[in-house]
mmCIF file of C-alpha atoms and ligand atoms in Angstrom:
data_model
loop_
_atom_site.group_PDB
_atom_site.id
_atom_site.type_symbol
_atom_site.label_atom_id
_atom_site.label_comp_id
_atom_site.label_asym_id
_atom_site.label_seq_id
_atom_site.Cartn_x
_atom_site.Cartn_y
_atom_site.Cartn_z
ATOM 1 C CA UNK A 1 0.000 0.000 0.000
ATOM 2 C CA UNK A 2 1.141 3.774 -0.485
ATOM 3 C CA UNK A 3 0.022 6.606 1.056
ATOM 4 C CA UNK A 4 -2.516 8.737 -1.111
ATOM 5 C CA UNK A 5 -1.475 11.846 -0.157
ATOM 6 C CA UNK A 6 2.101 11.670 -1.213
ATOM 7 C CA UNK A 7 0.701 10.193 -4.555
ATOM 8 C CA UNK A 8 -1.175 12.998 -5.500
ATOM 9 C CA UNK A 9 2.155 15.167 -4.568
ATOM 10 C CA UNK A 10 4.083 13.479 -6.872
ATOM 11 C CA UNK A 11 1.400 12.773 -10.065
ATOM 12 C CA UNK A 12 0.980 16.809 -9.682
ATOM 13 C CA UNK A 13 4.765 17.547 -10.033
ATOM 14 C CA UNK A 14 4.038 14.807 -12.838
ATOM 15 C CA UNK A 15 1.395 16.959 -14.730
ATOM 16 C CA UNK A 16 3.102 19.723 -14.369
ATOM 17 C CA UNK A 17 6.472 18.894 -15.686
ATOM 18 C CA UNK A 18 4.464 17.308 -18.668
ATOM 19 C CA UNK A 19 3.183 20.779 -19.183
ATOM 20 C CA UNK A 20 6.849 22.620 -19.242
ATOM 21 C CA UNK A 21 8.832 19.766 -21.150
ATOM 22 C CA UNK A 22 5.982 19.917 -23.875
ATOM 23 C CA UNK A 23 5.632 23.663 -24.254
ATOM 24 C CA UNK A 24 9.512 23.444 -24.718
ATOM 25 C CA UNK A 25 9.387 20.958 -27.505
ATOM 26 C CA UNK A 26 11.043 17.980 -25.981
ATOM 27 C CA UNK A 27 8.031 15.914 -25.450
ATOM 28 C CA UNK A 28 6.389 15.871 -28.488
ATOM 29 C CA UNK A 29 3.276 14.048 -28.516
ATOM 30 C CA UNK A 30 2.842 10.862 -26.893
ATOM 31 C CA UNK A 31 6.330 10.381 -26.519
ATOM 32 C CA UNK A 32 8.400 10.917 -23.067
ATOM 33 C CA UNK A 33 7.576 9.266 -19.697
ATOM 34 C CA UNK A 34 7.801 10.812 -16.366
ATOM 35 C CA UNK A 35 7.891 9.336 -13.062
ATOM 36 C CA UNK A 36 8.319 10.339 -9.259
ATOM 37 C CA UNK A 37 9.060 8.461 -6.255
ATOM 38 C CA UNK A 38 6.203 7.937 -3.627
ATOM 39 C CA UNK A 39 8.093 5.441 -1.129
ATOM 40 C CA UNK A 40 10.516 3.249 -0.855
ATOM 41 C CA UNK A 41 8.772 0.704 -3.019
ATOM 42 C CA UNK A 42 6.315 2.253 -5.172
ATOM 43 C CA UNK A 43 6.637 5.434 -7.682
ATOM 44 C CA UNK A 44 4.143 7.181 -9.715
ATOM 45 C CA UNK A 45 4.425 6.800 -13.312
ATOM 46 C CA UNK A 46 2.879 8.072 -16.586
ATOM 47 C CA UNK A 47 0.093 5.550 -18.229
ATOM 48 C CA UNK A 48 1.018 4.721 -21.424
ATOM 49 C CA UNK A 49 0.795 6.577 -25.000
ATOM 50 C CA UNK A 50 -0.986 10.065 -23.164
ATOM 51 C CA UNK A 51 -0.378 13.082 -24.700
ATOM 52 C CA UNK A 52 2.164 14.754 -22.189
ATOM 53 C CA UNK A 53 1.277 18.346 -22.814
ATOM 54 C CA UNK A 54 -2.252 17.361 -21.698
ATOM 55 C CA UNK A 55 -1.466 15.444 -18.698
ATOM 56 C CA UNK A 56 -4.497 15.202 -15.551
ATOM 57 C CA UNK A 57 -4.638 12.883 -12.476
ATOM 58 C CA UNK A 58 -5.951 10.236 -14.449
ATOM 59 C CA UNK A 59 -2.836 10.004 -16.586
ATOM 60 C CA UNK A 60 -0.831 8.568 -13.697
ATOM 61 C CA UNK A 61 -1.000 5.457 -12.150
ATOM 62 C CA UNK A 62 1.366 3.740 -9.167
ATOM 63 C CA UNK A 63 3.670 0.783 -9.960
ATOM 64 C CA UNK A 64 6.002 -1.150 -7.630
ATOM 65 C CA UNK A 65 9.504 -1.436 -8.167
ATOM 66 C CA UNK A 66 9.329 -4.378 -10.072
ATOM 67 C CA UNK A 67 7.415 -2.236 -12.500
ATOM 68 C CA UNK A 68 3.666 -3.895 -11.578
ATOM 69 C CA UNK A 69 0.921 -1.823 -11.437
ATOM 70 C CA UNK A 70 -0.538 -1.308 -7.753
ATOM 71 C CA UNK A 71 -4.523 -0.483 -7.844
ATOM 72 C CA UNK A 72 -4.909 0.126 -11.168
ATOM 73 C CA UNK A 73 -6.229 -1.330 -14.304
ATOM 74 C CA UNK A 74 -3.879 0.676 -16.873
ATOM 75 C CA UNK A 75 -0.713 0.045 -18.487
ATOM 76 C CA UNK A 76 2.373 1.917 -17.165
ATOM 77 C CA UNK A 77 5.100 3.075 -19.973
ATOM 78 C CA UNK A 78 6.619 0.431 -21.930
ATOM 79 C CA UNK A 79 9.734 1.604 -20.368
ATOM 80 C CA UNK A 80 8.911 1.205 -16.988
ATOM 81 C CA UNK A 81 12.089 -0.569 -16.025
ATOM 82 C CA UNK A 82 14.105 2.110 -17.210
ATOM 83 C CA UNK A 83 12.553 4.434 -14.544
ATOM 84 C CA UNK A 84 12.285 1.683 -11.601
ATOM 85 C CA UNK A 85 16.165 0.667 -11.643
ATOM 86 C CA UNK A 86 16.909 4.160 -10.942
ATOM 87 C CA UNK A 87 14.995 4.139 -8.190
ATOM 88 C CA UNK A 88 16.656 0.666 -6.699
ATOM 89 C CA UNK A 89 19.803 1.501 -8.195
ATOM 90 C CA UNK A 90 19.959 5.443 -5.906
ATOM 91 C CA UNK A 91 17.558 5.496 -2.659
ATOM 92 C CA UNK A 92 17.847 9.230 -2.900
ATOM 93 C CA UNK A 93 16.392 9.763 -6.302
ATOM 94 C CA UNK A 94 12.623 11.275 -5.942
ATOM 95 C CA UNK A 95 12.207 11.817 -9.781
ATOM 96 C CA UNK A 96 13.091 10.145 -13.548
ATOM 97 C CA UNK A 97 12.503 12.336 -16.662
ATOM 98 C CA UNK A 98 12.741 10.842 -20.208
ATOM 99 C CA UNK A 99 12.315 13.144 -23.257
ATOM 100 C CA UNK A 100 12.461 12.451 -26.163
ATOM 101 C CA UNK A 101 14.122 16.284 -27.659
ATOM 102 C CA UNK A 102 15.242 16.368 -31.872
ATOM 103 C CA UNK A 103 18.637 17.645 -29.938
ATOM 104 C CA UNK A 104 18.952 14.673 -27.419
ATOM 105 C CA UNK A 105 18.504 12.220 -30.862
ATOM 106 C CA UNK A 106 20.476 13.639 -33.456
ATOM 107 C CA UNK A 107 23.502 14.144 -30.264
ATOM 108 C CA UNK A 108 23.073 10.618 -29.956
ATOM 109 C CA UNK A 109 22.801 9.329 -33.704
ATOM 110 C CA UNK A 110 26.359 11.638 -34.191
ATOM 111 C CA UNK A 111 28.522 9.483 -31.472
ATOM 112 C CA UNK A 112 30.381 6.891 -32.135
ATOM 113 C CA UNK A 113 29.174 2.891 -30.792
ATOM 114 C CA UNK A 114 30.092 2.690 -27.003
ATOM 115 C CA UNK A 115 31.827 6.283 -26.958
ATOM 116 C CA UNK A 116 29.933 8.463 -23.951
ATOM 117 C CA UNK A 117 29.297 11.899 -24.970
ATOM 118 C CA UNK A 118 31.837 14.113 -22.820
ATOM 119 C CA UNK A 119 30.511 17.391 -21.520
ATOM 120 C CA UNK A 120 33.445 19.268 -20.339
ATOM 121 C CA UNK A 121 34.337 22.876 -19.609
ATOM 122 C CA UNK A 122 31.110 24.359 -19.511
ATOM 123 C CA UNK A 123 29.921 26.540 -16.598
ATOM 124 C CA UNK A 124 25.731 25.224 -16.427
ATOM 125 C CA UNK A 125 27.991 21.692 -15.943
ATOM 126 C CA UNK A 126 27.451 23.383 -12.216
ATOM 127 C CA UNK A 127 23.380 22.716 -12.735
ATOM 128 C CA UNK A 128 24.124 19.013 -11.734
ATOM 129 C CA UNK A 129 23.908 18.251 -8.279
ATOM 130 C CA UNK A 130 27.057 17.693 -6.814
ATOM 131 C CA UNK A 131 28.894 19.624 -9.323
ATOM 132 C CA UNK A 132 30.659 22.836 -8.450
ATOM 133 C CA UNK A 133 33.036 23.305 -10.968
ATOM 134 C CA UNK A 134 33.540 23.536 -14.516
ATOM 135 C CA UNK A 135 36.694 21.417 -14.706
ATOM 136 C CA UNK A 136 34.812 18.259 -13.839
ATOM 137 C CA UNK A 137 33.878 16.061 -16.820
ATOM 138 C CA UNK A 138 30.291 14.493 -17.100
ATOM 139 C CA UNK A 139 29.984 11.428 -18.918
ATOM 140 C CA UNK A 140 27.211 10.297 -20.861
ATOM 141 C CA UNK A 141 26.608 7.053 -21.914
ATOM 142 C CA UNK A 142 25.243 6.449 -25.099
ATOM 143 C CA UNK A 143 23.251 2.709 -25.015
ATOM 144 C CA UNK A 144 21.682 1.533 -28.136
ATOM 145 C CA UNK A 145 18.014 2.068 -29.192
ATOM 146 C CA UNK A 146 16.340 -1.611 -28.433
ATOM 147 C CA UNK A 147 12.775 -2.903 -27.712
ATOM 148 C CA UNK A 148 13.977 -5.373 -25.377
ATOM 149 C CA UNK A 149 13.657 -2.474 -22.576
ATOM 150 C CA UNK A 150 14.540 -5.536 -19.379
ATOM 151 C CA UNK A 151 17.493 -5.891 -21.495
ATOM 152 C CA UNK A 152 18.540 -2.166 -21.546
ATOM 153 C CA UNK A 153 17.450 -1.581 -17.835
ATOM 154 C CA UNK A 154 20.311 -3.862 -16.943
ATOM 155 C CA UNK A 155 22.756 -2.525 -18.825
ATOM 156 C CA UNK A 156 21.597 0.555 -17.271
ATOM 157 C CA UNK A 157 22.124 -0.548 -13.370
ATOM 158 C CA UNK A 158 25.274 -1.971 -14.442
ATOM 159 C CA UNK A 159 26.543 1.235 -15.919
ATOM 160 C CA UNK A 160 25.201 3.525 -12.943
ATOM 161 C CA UNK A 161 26.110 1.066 -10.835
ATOM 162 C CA UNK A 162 29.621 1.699 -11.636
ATOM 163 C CA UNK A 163 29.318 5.084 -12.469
ATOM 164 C CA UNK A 164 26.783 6.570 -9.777
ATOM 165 C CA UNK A 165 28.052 10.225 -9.720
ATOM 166 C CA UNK A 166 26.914 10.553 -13.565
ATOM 167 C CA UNK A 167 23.136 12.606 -13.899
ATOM 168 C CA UNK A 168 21.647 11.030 -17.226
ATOM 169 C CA UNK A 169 22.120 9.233 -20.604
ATOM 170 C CA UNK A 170 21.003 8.511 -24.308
ATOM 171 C CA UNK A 171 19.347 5.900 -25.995
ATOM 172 C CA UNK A 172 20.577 6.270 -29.466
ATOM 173 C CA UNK A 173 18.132 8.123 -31.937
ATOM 174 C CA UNK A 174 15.292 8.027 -29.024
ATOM 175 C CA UNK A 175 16.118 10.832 -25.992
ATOM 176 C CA UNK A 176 17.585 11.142 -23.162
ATOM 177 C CA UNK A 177 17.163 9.864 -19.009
ATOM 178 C CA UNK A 178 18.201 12.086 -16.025
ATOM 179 C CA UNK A 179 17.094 12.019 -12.720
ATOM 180 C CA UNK A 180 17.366 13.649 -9.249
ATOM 181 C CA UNK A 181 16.667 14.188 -5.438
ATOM 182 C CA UNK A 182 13.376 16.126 -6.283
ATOM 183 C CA UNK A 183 11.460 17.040 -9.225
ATOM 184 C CA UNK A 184 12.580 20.799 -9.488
ATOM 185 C CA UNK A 185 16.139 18.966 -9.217
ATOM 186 C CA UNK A 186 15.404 16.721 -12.107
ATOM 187 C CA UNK A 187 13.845 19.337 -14.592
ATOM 188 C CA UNK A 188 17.101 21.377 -13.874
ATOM 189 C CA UNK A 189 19.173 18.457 -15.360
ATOM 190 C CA UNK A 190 16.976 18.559 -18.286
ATOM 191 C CA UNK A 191 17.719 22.013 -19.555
ATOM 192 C CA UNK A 192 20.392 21.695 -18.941
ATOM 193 C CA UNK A 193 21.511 18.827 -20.753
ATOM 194 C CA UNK A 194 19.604 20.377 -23.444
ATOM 195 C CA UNK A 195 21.358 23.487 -23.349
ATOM 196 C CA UNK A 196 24.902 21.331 -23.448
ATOM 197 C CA UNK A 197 23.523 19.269 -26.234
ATOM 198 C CA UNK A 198 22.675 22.432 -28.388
ATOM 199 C CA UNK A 199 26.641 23.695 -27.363
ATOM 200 C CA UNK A 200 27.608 20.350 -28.772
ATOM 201 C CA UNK A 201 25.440 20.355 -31.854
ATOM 202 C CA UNK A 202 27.023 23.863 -32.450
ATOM 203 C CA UNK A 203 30.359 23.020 -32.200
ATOM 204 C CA UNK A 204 29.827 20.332 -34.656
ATOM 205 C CA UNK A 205 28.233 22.654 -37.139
ATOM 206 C CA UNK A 206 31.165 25.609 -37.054
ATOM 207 C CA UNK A 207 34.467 22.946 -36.183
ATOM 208 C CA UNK A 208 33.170 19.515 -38.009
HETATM 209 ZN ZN1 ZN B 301 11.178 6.827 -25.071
#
């Protein structure tokens, strides 16, 4: 069981961040799925294929962390174990944002198989928690685009496993994952791995 209270909390920071990551354009559609912890063992999560500009409370639903829905009769994202290992993987996290920006996937459709993307040198690197300096290098992975999500979400805890000090990734051609302590904390990482993607993309364009 989960407490109702703290899931309307968290579908509402749900909604809203639907609202903000469509208006900016990297949501289009009924792409994207957002998610935010409740409790130790259960998270609310978008249902699947909603449009997430037009997000209300009956376009989230609770799952456990094995990804099962818990009192409800809908479907939770396809890519509900993407979201869920997070949450076993780092006991702090209280939110998971995937977006699905045309920056995030053409970034990830320019980088080289099993090269990360390196983001150094850039001041907004101090946007990710724990980060206070620009000389620090954040490193994100690129995994390959693959319907076999149970198959990604382990390659996923195995990377972050390893690697737990790194904010977010890519799924090649698809979008990008990033997470954090709170919601406000995880739409932060957003823009500003947008921002560092369109640096990137830039760079590209003037120094090929
Ligand atoms: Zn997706």
């Amino acid at each position: 069981m989960f407490d109702v209270t703290r899931y309307a909390v968290a579908a509402d920071s749900i909604v809203e961040a639907g609202r903000f990551l469509y208006q900016q354009g990297w949501s289009p559609a009924t792409s994207s799925n957002y998610s935010a912890r409740i409790d130790a063992g259960h998270i609310a999560i978008t249902v699947s294929g909603r449009h997430k500009g037009q997000l209300g409370a009956g376009d989230v639903m609770v799952v456990d962390l094995a990804g099962r829905p818990v009192q409800s009769d809908c479907r939770s994202s396809a890519e509900t174990r993407l979201h869920t290992v997070l949450y076993e993987v780092f006991p702090n996290v209280g939110a998971v944002l995937h977006t699905h920006s045309v920056k995030a996937t053409v970034i990830s459709r320019m980088l080289p198989a099993s090269q990360p993307l390196k983001l150094e040198g850039y001041e907004l690197q101090k946007a990710f928690s724990g980060v206070d300096t620009h000389e620090s290098v954040l490193s994100v992975p690129v995994f390959d685009n693959t319907q076999d999500i149970d198959a990604l979400a382990e390659q996923t805890r195995e990377w972050f496993r390893a690697h737990p000090e790194q904010p977010g990734y890519l799924i090649r051609g698809h979008g990008l994952y990033t997470w954090g302590k709170t919601m406000a904390d995880c739409l932060r990482h957003v823009e500003a791995f947008e921002f560092l993607f369109d640096c990137e993309l830039e760079t590209m364009r003037i120094r090929p």
